[in-house]
Short mmCIF file of C-alpha atoms in Angstrom, two decimals:
data_model
loop_
_atom_site.label_atom_id
_atom_site.label_comp_id
_atom_site.label_asym_id
_atom_site.label_seq_id
_atom_site.Cartn_x
_atom_site.Cartn_y
_atom_site.Cartn_z
CA MET A 109 30.33 -54.07 13.58
CA LEU A 110 27.52 -51.78 15.01
CA PRO A 111 28.46 -48.66 17.23
CA LEU A 112 26.71 -50.13 20.17
CA THR A 113 28.11 -51.09 23.62
CA ALA A 114 27.15 -53.35 26.33
CA GLU A 115 25.15 -50.91 28.26
CA ASN A 116 23.10 -50.29 25.13
CA LYS A 117 21.95 -53.94 25.01
CA ARG A 118 18.66 -53.70 27.28
CA VAL A 119 17.53 -50.54 25.52
CA ALA A 120 18.19 -51.85 21.98
CA GLN A 121 16.30 -55.12 22.81
CA LEU A 122 13.45 -53.30 24.55
CA LEU A 123 13.12 -50.80 21.49
CA LEU A 124 13.25 -53.68 18.86
CA SER A 125 10.72 -55.51 20.81
CA THR A 126 8.12 -52.60 20.62
CA GLY A 127 8.57 -52.20 16.71
CA THR A 128 11.22 -49.56 16.56
CA CYS A 129 13.66 -49.63 13.57
CA PRO A 130 17.50 -50.05 13.81
CA ARG A 131 18.02 -46.47 12.86
CA CYS A 132 15.77 -45.06 15.66
CA ILE A 133 17.56 -47.52 17.87
CA PHE A 134 20.69 -45.79 17.05
CA ARG A 135 19.18 -42.44 17.81
CA PHE A 136 18.08 -43.45 21.13
CA CYS A 137 21.42 -44.94 21.93
CA GLY A 138 23.02 -41.66 21.05
CA VAL A 139 24.98 -42.75 17.82
CA ASP A 140 25.92 -39.49 16.46
CA PHE A 141 28.16 -40.33 13.39
CA HIS A 142 26.74 -40.87 9.96
CA ALA A 143 28.10 -44.25 8.73
CA PRO A 144 25.53 -46.79 10.27
CA TYR A 145 22.53 -44.86 9.27
CA LYS A 146 23.64 -45.17 5.61
CA LEU A 147 23.62 -48.84 5.61
CA PRO A 148 20.60 -50.77 4.04
CA TYR A 149 17.85 -51.69 6.30
CA LYS A 150 18.00 -55.51 6.12
CA GLU A 151 21.83 -55.24 6.64
CA LEU A 152 21.15 -53.06 9.83
CA LEU A 153 18.52 -55.43 11.10
CA SER A 154 20.77 -58.42 10.62
CA GLU A 155 23.63 -56.86 12.41
CA LEU A 156 21.32 -55.80 15.13
CA GLN A 157 20.13 -59.26 15.79
CA LYS A 158 23.77 -60.60 15.98
CA PHE A 159 24.57 -57.82 18.43
CA LEU A 160 21.63 -58.91 20.63
CA GLU A 161 22.45 -62.71 20.30
CA ALA A 162 26.05 -62.21 21.48
CA GLU A 163 25.15 -62.18 25.15
CA GLU A 164 21.56 -63.58 25.06
CA ASP A 165 22.35 -65.74 28.05
CA GLU A 166 22.44 -62.60 30.16
CA LEU A 167 18.98 -61.58 28.88
CA VAL A 168 17.52 -65.00 29.53
CA SER A 169 18.87 -65.27 32.92
CA GLU A 170 17.25 -62.03 33.92
CA VAL A 171 13.85 -63.39 33.38
CA PRO A 172 12.67 -65.39 36.75
CA ASN A 173 12.25 -69.14 36.29
CA PRO A 174 12.53 -69.07 32.43
CA PRO A 175 10.69 -72.11 30.73
CA PRO A 176 12.88 -74.39 28.73
CA LYS A 177 11.15 -73.75 25.42
CA LYS A 178 11.22 -70.44 23.53
CA ILE A 179 9.62 -67.55 25.41
CA ARG A 180 8.11 -64.37 24.19
CA LEU A 181 9.00 -61.25 26.30
CA GLN A 182 5.54 -59.69 25.50
CA GLU A 183 3.52 -62.52 26.94
CA PRO A 184 1.47 -61.52 30.00
CA GLU A 185 3.41 -63.62 32.88
CA ASP A 186 6.68 -62.24 31.96
CA ARG A 187 6.32 -59.10 30.02
CA ILE A 188 7.96 -55.99 30.96
CA ASP A 189 5.33 -53.32 32.37
CA GLY A 190 3.91 -51.15 29.38
CA MET A 191 4.28 -53.52 26.74
CA ASP A 192 0.71 -54.71 26.35
CA SER A 193 0.06 -52.06 23.86
CA LEU A 194 2.19 -53.55 21.06
CA SER A 195 0.68 -54.11 17.58
CA GLN A 196 -2.20 -56.62 17.39
CA ASN A 197 -0.83 -58.88 14.77
CA GLY A 198 2.44 -59.55 16.92
CA GLU A 199 4.73 -57.86 14.13
CA GLY A 200 7.86 -56.57 15.28
CA LYS A 201 8.18 -58.38 18.56
CA LEU A 202 11.42 -59.87 19.66
CA SER A 203 11.65 -63.41 20.65
CA VAL A 204 14.19 -65.38 22.63
CA THR A 205 14.25 -69.01 21.21
CA GLU A 206 15.32 -72.20 22.83
CA ASP A 207 18.69 -71.97 20.96
CA GLY A 208 19.47 -68.63 22.46
CA SER A 209 18.83 -66.77 19.28
CA SER A 210 16.74 -63.38 19.08
CA SER A 211 14.32 -62.49 16.23
CA SER A 212 12.02 -59.80 15.44
CA LYS A 213 9.01 -61.34 13.70
CA ASN A 214 8.36 -59.86 10.26
CA SER A 215 10.27 -57.00 11.26
CA ASN A 216 11.49 -56.41 7.60
CA LEU A 217 7.87 -55.73 6.77
CA ASN A 218 7.35 -53.35 9.72
CA VAL A 219 6.73 -49.56 9.80
CA CYS A 220 8.68 -48.04 12.76
CA ASN A 221 6.56 -47.21 15.61
CA VAL A 222 8.69 -44.03 16.52
CA CYS A 223 9.94 -42.12 13.47
CA LEU A 224 6.52 -40.80 12.09
CA GLY A 225 5.70 -38.30 14.73
CA ILE A 226 6.62 -36.18 17.91
CA LEU A 227 4.23 -37.95 20.22
CA GLN A 228 5.83 -41.45 19.25
CA ASP A 229 9.45 -40.35 19.83
CA PHE A 230 8.33 -38.69 23.09
CA CYS A 231 6.45 -41.57 24.63
CA GLU A 232 8.98 -44.01 23.64
CA LYS A 233 11.59 -42.12 25.53
CA GLU A 234 9.25 -41.99 28.48
CA PHE A 235 8.80 -45.61 28.30
CA ILE A 236 12.28 -46.59 28.43
CA LYS A 237 12.87 -44.42 31.49
CA LYS A 238 9.77 -46.18 33.20
CA GLN A 239 11.77 -49.51 32.74
CA SER A 240 14.54 -47.89 34.78
CA LEU A 241 16.88 -48.30 31.96
CA SER A 242 19.32 -45.52 30.95
CA LEU A 243 19.58 -44.21 27.51
CA GLY A 244 23.19 -43.64 28.17
CA ARG A 245 23.15 -39.82 27.37
CA ASN A 246 20.41 -37.07 27.33
CA ASP A 247 20.90 -35.74 23.87
CA ILE A 248 19.19 -38.21 21.73
CA VAL A 249 19.88 -37.65 18.05
CA GLN A 250 16.99 -35.71 16.44
CA LEU A 251 15.01 -37.50 13.55
CA LYS A 252 15.78 -34.61 11.20
CA GLU A 253 19.49 -35.03 11.68
CA ALA A 254 19.29 -38.85 11.04
CA TYR A 255 17.25 -38.18 8.03
CA LYS A 256 19.84 -35.86 6.57
CA TRP A 257 22.63 -38.48 7.16
CA ILE A 258 20.61 -41.05 5.07
CA THR A 259 19.41 -38.86 2.34
CA HIS A 260 22.49 -36.57 1.66
CA PRO A 261 24.43 -39.41 -0.09
CA LEU A 262 21.30 -40.03 -2.26
CA PHE A 263 20.97 -36.52 -3.20
CA SER A 264 24.57 -36.08 -3.85
CA GLU A 265 24.65 -39.10 -6.14
CA GLU A 266 21.59 -38.18 -8.05
CA LEU A 267 22.55 -34.39 -8.57
CA GLY A 268 26.17 -35.10 -9.14
CA VAL A 269 27.41 -32.47 -6.68
CA PRO A 270 28.80 -32.63 -3.05
CA ILE A 271 26.54 -31.83 -0.23
CA ASP A 272 27.38 -28.73 1.89
CA GLY A 273 25.21 -28.24 5.21
CA LYS A 274 25.79 -24.58 4.99
CA SER A 275 24.65 -24.23 1.30
CA LEU A 276 21.78 -21.76 0.66
CA PHE A 277 20.33 -24.02 -1.74
CA GLU A 278 17.78 -26.20 -0.03
CA VAL A 279 15.87 -29.35 -1.13
CA SER A 280 12.66 -29.91 0.96
CA VAL A 281 10.81 -33.06 0.96
CA VAL A 282 7.27 -32.94 2.19
CA PHE A 283 5.71 -36.38 3.66
CA ALA A 284 2.10 -37.42 4.50
CA HIS A 285 0.93 -39.94 6.92
CA PRO A 286 -2.87 -39.81 7.22
CA GLU A 287 -2.94 -42.60 9.85
CA THR A 288 -1.07 -40.54 12.49
CA VAL A 289 -1.86 -37.10 11.20
CA GLU A 290 -4.44 -36.42 14.08
CA ASP A 291 -2.42 -38.11 16.73
CA CYS A 292 -1.62 -34.87 18.75
CA HIS A 293 -5.10 -33.43 18.54
CA PHE A 294 -6.21 -34.58 21.73
CA LEU A 295 -3.54 -32.18 23.44
CA SER A 296 -5.57 -29.15 22.50
CA ALA A 297 -8.41 -30.30 24.56
CA ILE A 298 -6.19 -30.73 27.61
CA CYS A 299 -3.78 -27.77 27.09
CA PRO A 300 -5.76 -25.37 24.95
CA ASP A 301 -3.41 -22.44 25.95
CA CYS A 302 -0.43 -24.16 24.02
CA PHE A 303 -2.40 -24.01 20.69
CA LYS A 304 -3.34 -20.43 19.78
CA PRO A 305 -3.90 -19.45 16.08
CA ALA A 306 -1.10 -17.18 14.56
CA LYS A 307 -1.19 -15.27 11.25
CA ASN A 308 1.29 -17.19 9.38
CA LYS A 309 0.65 -20.59 10.55
CA GLN A 310 -1.48 -23.02 8.60
CA SER A 311 -2.09 -25.12 11.76
CA VAL A 312 -1.95 -24.53 15.34
CA PHE A 313 -0.33 -28.13 15.81
CA THR A 314 3.35 -26.82 15.40
CA ARG A 315 6.19 -28.68 16.79
CA MET A 316 6.87 -26.05 19.44
CA ALA A 317 3.25 -26.13 20.43
CA VAL A 318 3.18 -29.88 20.91
CA MET A 319 6.38 -29.98 22.93
CA LYS A 320 5.03 -27.29 25.05
CA ALA A 321 1.93 -29.28 25.67
CA LEU A 322 3.84 -32.42 26.41
CA ASN A 323 5.81 -30.70 29.03
CA LYS A 324 2.55 -29.53 30.70
CA ILE A 325 0.39 -32.60 30.32
CA LYS A 326 -0.03 -35.01 33.44
CA GLU A 327 1.17 -38.58 32.82
CA GLU A 328 -2.02 -40.09 33.59
CA ASP A 329 -3.87 -37.88 31.14
CA PHE A 330 -1.47 -38.57 28.48
CA ARG A 331 -1.53 -42.42 28.90
CA LYS A 332 -5.32 -42.36 28.76
CA GLN A 333 -4.99 -40.88 25.13
CA PHE A 334 -1.97 -42.36 23.73
CA PRO A 335 -0.39 -45.91 23.86
CA CYS A 336 2.83 -46.09 25.52
CA PRO A 337 4.89 -47.57 23.89
CA PRO A 338 3.29 -46.39 20.64
CA ASP A 339 1.59 -48.83 18.22
CA SER A 340 3.40 -49.70 14.94
CA PRO A 341 1.59 -47.93 12.12
CA LYS A 342 -0.05 -50.16 9.38
CA ALA A 343 1.27 -48.08 6.45
CA VAL A 344 4.28 -46.10 5.51
CA CYS A 345 4.34 -42.42 4.72
CA THR A 346 4.25 -41.02 1.21
CA VAL A 347 6.06 -38.29 -0.43
CA LEU A 348 3.78 -35.41 -1.41
CA GLU A 349 6.16 -33.07 -3.09
CA ILE A 350 9.88 -32.13 -3.25
CA GLU A 351 10.78 -28.58 -3.40
CA CYS A 352 13.98 -26.82 -4.24
CA ALA A 353 14.49 -23.40 -3.14
CA HIS A 354 17.72 -20.93 -2.55
CA GLY A 355 18.01 -19.01 0.57
CA ALA A 356 17.29 -15.47 0.49
CA VAL A 357 19.70 -12.99 -0.99
CA PHE A 358 19.95 -9.39 0.40
CA VAL A 359 20.58 -6.17 -1.53
CA ALA A 360 21.30 -2.86 0.16
CA GLY A 361 22.09 0.78 -0.86
CA ARG A 362 20.74 4.10 -0.41
CA TYR A 363 17.86 5.99 -2.16
CA ASN A 364 17.00 9.67 -2.74
CA LYS A 365 13.31 10.54 -3.19
CA TYR A 366 12.67 13.79 -5.21
CA SER A 367 8.87 13.65 -5.28
CA ARG A 368 6.57 15.19 -2.69
CA ASN A 369 3.75 12.91 -3.80
CA LEU A 370 5.38 9.54 -3.28
CA PRO A 371 5.18 7.20 -0.20
CA GLN A 372 7.85 4.98 1.01
CA THR A 373 5.85 1.75 0.90
CA PRO A 374 2.45 1.22 -0.88
CA TRP A 375 -0.25 3.55 0.66
CA ILE A 376 -3.50 1.54 0.94
CA ILE A 377 -6.25 2.38 3.27
CA ASP A 378 -9.14 0.06 3.76
CA GLY A 379 -8.18 -1.85 0.78
CA GLU A 380 -8.07 1.22 -1.41
CA ARG A 381 -4.95 2.21 -3.04
CA LYS A 382 -4.29 6.02 -2.62
CA LEU A 383 -1.18 6.62 -4.89
CA GLU A 384 -0.09 4.61 -7.89
CA SER A 385 3.42 3.82 -6.78
CA SER A 386 5.97 3.99 -3.79
CA VAL A 387 9.79 4.15 -3.38
CA GLU A 388 9.58 0.23 -2.57
CA GLU A 389 8.05 -0.82 -5.73
CA LEU A 390 10.14 1.47 -7.96
CA ILE A 391 13.31 -0.51 -6.51
CA SER A 392 12.01 -3.95 -5.88
CA ASP A 393 10.25 -4.53 -9.23
CA HIS A 394 13.55 -4.41 -10.99
CA LEU A 395 15.15 -6.54 -8.42
CA LEU A 396 12.63 -9.27 -8.57
CA LYS A 397 12.88 -9.50 -12.28
CA VAL A 398 16.67 -9.65 -12.40
CA PHE A 399 17.10 -12.13 -9.41
CA LYS A 400 13.91 -14.02 -10.45
CA ALA A 401 12.92 -13.98 -6.92
CA GLU A 402 9.36 -15.28 -5.71
CA SER A 403 8.83 -12.17 -3.23
CA PHE A 404 10.72 -9.66 -1.14
CA ASN A 405 10.80 -7.84 2.03
CA PHE A 406 11.86 -4.20 2.14
CA SER A 407 13.12 -2.32 5.20
CA SER A 408 15.04 0.93 5.57
CA SER A 409 16.67 3.05 8.22
CA GLY A 410 13.61 5.20 9.27
CA ARG A 411 11.06 6.54 6.83
CA GLU A 412 9.86 9.78 5.45
CA ASP A 413 6.52 11.27 5.05
CA VAL A 414 4.91 11.08 1.56
CA ASP A 415 5.39 14.86 1.10
CA VAL A 416 9.08 14.95 2.24
CA ARG A 417 11.97 14.76 -0.14
CA THR A 418 15.16 12.71 0.89
CA LEU A 419 18.22 14.36 -0.62
CA GLY A 420 22.02 14.49 0.44
CA ASN A 421 23.61 11.12 0.68
CA GLY A 422 20.26 9.36 0.61
CA ARG A 423 18.39 6.94 3.14
CA PRO A 424 19.90 3.32 3.91
CA PHE A 425 17.53 0.53 2.64
CA ALA A 426 17.70 -3.36 2.21
CA ILE A 427 15.75 -5.76 0.39
CA GLU A 428 15.40 -9.37 0.99
CA LEU A 429 14.71 -11.54 -1.93
CA VAL A 430 13.04 -14.76 -1.09
CA ASN A 431 13.97 -17.89 -3.05
CA PRO A 432 15.91 -16.13 -6.05
CA HIS A 433 16.35 -18.35 -9.01
CA ARG A 434 19.71 -16.34 -9.90
CA VAL A 435 22.10 -15.35 -7.20
CA HIS A 436 25.50 -14.72 -8.89
CA PHE A 437 26.13 -11.14 -10.39
CA THR A 438 29.42 -9.42 -11.28
CA SER A 439 30.01 -5.72 -9.81
CA GLN A 440 29.52 -4.47 -13.36
CA GLU A 441 26.05 -6.23 -13.62
CA ILE A 442 25.05 -4.67 -10.20
CA LYS A 443 26.09 -1.11 -11.44
CA GLU A 444 23.91 -1.90 -14.61
CA LEU A 445 20.95 -2.86 -12.44
CA GLN A 446 21.39 0.33 -10.35
CA GLN A 447 21.38 2.40 -13.70
CA LYS A 448 18.36 0.70 -14.93
CA ILE A 449 16.42 1.51 -11.72
CA ASN A 450 17.53 5.24 -12.08
CA ASN A 451 16.63 5.51 -15.53
CA SER A 452 13.13 4.21 -15.08
CA SER A 453 11.94 7.17 -12.85
CA ASN A 454 12.57 10.59 -12.01
CA LYS A 455 11.03 10.25 -8.80
CA ILE A 456 13.92 8.37 -7.11
CA GLN A 457 17.56 7.62 -7.42
CA VAL A 458 19.61 4.70 -5.97
CA ARG A 459 23.11 4.65 -5.07
CA ASP A 460 25.75 2.03 -3.62
CA LEU A 461 23.60 -0.81 -4.71
CA GLN A 462 25.28 -3.97 -3.38
CA LEU A 463 24.88 -7.61 -2.26
CA VAL A 464 25.32 -7.77 1.65
CA THR A 465 24.97 -10.43 4.40
CA ARG A 466 22.02 -11.04 6.61
CA GLU A 467 24.12 -9.91 9.58
CA ALA A 468 24.67 -6.54 7.86
CA ILE A 469 20.95 -5.93 7.52
CA GLY A 470 20.62 -6.43 11.23
CA HIS A 471 23.17 -3.70 11.79
CA MET A 472 21.29 -1.17 9.82
CA LYS A 473 18.75 -0.62 12.54
CA GLU A 474 21.33 -0.59 15.51
CA GLY A 475 21.66 2.60 17.35
CA GLU A 476 18.63 4.46 16.02
CA GLU A 477 18.59 6.92 18.92
CA GLU A 478 22.13 7.93 18.32
CA LYS A 479 21.77 8.74 14.69
CA THR A 480 21.67 12.45 13.79
CA LYS A 481 19.81 13.79 10.88
CA THR A 482 19.89 17.16 8.99
CA TYR A 483 16.67 18.74 7.75
CA SER A 484 15.77 21.69 5.67
CA ALA A 485 12.24 23.35 6.14
CA LEU A 486 10.19 26.13 4.73
CA ILE A 487 8.41 27.85 7.53
CA TRP A 488 5.32 30.15 7.46
CA THR A 489 4.38 32.55 10.42
CA ASN A 490 1.07 34.35 10.87
CA LYS A 491 2.86 37.67 12.07
CA ALA A 492 5.06 39.49 9.83
CA ILE A 493 8.68 39.03 10.85
CA GLN A 494 11.99 40.70 10.39
CA ARG A 495 15.61 39.09 10.14
CA LYS A 496 16.30 39.98 13.52
CA ASP A 497 13.26 38.02 14.76
CA ILE A 498 14.90 34.68 13.75
CA GLU A 499 18.58 35.43 14.34
CA PHE A 500 18.37 34.17 17.93
CA LEU A 501 17.47 30.67 16.80
CA ASP A 502 21.05 30.40 15.33
CA ASP A 503 22.56 30.59 18.85
CA ILE A 504 20.41 27.75 20.40
CA LYS A 505 22.47 24.37 20.98
CA ASP A 506 21.32 21.07 21.97
CA LEU A 507 17.83 22.09 22.96
CA LYS A 508 15.88 19.34 24.73
CA ILE A 509 12.37 19.09 23.71
CA ASP A 510 9.30 16.76 24.86
CA GLN A 511 7.20 15.31 22.20
CA LYS A 512 3.99 13.62 22.94
CA THR A 513 3.06 11.00 20.29
CA PRO A 514 1.77 13.20 17.32
CA LEU A 515 -1.98 13.06 16.52
CA ARG A 516 -1.21 12.19 12.96
CA VAL A 517 0.52 8.76 14.05
CA LEU A 518 -1.27 8.07 17.19
CA HIS A 519 -3.36 5.33 15.31
CA ARG A 520 -0.21 3.28 14.74
CA ARG A 521 2.20 4.47 17.57
CA PRO A 522 1.77 4.09 21.38
CA LEU A 523 1.02 7.18 23.41
CA ALA A 524 4.21 8.23 25.09
CA VAL A 525 6.37 11.44 25.61
CA ARG A 526 9.63 11.12 24.02
CA THR A 527 12.70 13.57 24.77
CA ARG A 528 14.63 14.57 21.73
CA ILE A 529 17.58 16.93 21.15
CA ILE A 530 17.82 19.65 18.49
CA HIS A 531 21.60 20.02 18.16
CA SER A 532 21.66 23.18 16.27
CA MET A 533 19.66 25.39 13.93
CA GLU A 534 20.47 27.95 11.03
CA THR A 535 17.94 30.43 9.70
CA ARG A 536 17.75 32.15 6.22
CA TYR A 537 15.16 35.06 5.86
CA VAL A 538 12.88 34.69 2.85
CA ASP A 539 10.25 37.48 3.41
CA GLU A 540 7.90 38.86 6.16
CA HIS A 541 5.95 35.57 6.43
CA HIS A 542 8.53 32.93 5.48
CA PHE A 543 11.98 31.73 6.34
CA ARG A 544 14.19 28.68 5.62
CA LEU A 545 15.25 26.55 8.78
CA SER A 546 18.15 24.18 8.58
CA LEU A 547 18.19 21.71 11.62
CA LYS A 548 20.57 19.15 12.83
CA THR A 549 18.64 16.81 15.35
CA GLN A 550 18.58 13.54 16.93
CA ALA A 551 16.98 10.77 14.98
CA GLY A 552 13.25 10.21 15.81
CA THR A 553 12.46 13.82 16.16
CA TYR A 554 9.10 14.81 14.64
CA ILE A 555 10.07 17.98 12.85
CA LYS A 556 6.78 19.11 11.64
CA GLU A 557 5.45 19.08 15.15
CA PHE A 558 8.54 20.82 16.42
CA VAL A 559 7.53 23.70 14.07
CA HIS A 560 3.89 24.00 14.81
CA GLY A 561 3.62 22.41 18.18
CA ASP A 562 1.03 19.85 17.46
CA PHE A 563 -1.57 21.69 19.75
CA GLY A 564 0.87 21.92 22.53
CA ARG A 565 1.91 18.34 22.35
CA THR A 566 5.54 19.35 21.47
CA LYS A 567 7.34 21.66 24.00
CA PRO A 568 9.12 24.00 23.10
CA ASN A 569 8.37 24.49 19.49
CA ILE A 570 9.19 27.05 16.97
CA GLY A 571 5.75 28.84 17.37
CA SER A 572 6.31 29.09 21.20
CA LEU A 573 10.00 30.21 20.96
CA MET A 574 9.05 32.97 18.47
CA ASP A 575 5.82 33.80 20.02
CA VAL A 576 3.99 33.22 16.78
CA THR A 577 1.72 30.71 15.12
CA ALA A 578 3.98 28.91 12.64
CA ASP A 579 3.60 25.98 10.17
CA ILE A 580 5.80 23.96 7.92
CA LEU A 581 5.32 24.17 4.20
CA GLU A 582 8.13 21.96 2.79
CA LEU A 583 10.45 19.51 4.48
CA ASP A 584 13.46 17.76 3.12
CA VAL A 585 15.86 15.21 4.71
CA GLU A 586 19.29 16.69 3.71
CA SER A 587 21.67 13.81 5.23
CA GLN A 588 21.84 10.97 7.71
CA VAL A 589 24.89 10.05 9.85
CA VAL A 590 24.50 6.32 10.29
CA HIS A 591 26.79 4.01 12.09
CA PHE A 592 26.70 0.19 11.41
CA GLY A 593 28.67 -1.24 14.40
CA LYS A 594 31.66 -3.25 12.76
CA TYR A 595 30.13 -2.56 9.30
CA LEU A 596 32.26 0.54 8.18
CA ILE A 597 30.91 3.54 6.22
CA LYS A 598 33.13 5.13 3.72
CA ASN A 599 32.75 7.76 1.27
CA SER A 600 32.54 6.58 -2.29
CA PRO A 601 33.34 8.78 -5.48
CA PRO A 602 30.32 11.07 -6.17
CA ALA A 603 28.34 10.01 -9.21
CA HIS A 604 26.67 12.51 -11.62
CA ASN A 605 23.37 13.62 -10.22
CA LYS A 606 21.34 16.37 -11.81
CA ARG A 607 19.28 17.10 -8.61
CA GLU A 608 21.77 16.78 -5.61
CA GLY A 609 25.46 16.42 -4.88
CA GLY A 610 26.95 15.06 -1.81
CA ASN A 611 28.96 12.23 -0.34
CA PHE A 612 27.90 8.59 -1.11
CA CYS A 613 28.40 5.75 1.47
CA THR A 614 28.68 1.81 1.25
CA TRP A 615 28.71 -0.98 3.68
CA GLU A 616 31.69 -2.99 4.16
CA SER A 617 31.90 -6.20 6.03
CA SER A 618 34.81 -8.42 6.92
CA GLN A 619 32.53 -11.48 6.07
CA TYR A 620 31.47 -10.29 2.63
CA LYS A 621 33.79 -9.11 -0.14
#
């Protein structure tokens, strides 16, 4: 028994007569449970014909002065408006015979006129509305959903595992249909603003772009270019390839950087590499091998300059591993991986390495403005100074400064004036031209510019406060206080570190244990 009601009969008959397959008829009638879609095509077609024959007298009585012999609904004298664009050989057309039965001629050999493309699906829906027929509901079942309902049992049987719609393991099937591949190209001439090239798109004819154009195009312009209802294709689509892939896995932790000659990410200018390695590569190279991933994406909570060390509890980072071929690791294996990274270089150290959720990564960059950071700087002055000349800096609290975008980053940052807060400072006298300055500041403060002033672009600055010319010789990030919303930060036991001590921290999520 088909899951169709009496109100679906007119729509079902109209769709079948235009060459639409039974499963697409279910979609248009809003059948949103799986079982009917899984039935064999011939069985579906037979059941559909029985459904239409059940009250065929009603259909015949609606035709004015029906002839006693069999009639064809597509014939000019009594066709429904808009059905003159059916396939030329007459395949797939519904007939009402003299004995009251209905048939779809050669329909078991037909290719559906709807399920091969966006345009076909769109104009068939509009065609039904033109006939003043209700689809019964607005939310037509999407083709991809029906496809899943049909193929999931097949994959499950073949692979011998149950199907889980939330699984990170995905099987992608790529189809090709040369006959209809250029159907939507006419839209780019009529709505060129909808089809703009993008970096990562192989074609401008994306689903979103086509749907945007279909919402803008005038009906008369569309009907000049595309038949409504759509013609039945002559050939079926072919499978180009089947790809198996695993959803991305995310690894997070904190890193310390001990080198003053190491960028965070590969330093490449005009295609030329400036330094041989980077923090990103020293960590990710090991992860790629162990997780057997195709590629990765590196992100962190802020970044340091190439000549700045990151000490203390380290900088939070996360790496997205794309299509990993191994995803299950014990906590001991993760610890061994962390140790392997740390043994491979004396330029960096990693701590608190762990698997996290995608959601946790999003929280890493929350509240950038509210974070506080502690720095240590070695400062030079042009004038000779005494210990008393720097002591007043210790008494300054929550100093507001205005920083115009520094000259050194103006090529990649918008020009703006940003207000930042220097929460506290602590000085340590070295000699008459040098002193150490420890600062606790709002995240996003340009420390180098706060020291030398950047030609007056940062006001006030250490130079103006001391009435000297000041410059920074060394800078270290000592610690970062980072809050991750509902992701808690807790201190973990300190590990042996020959360079720096300090507290460690880990992410903890209620969704991932």
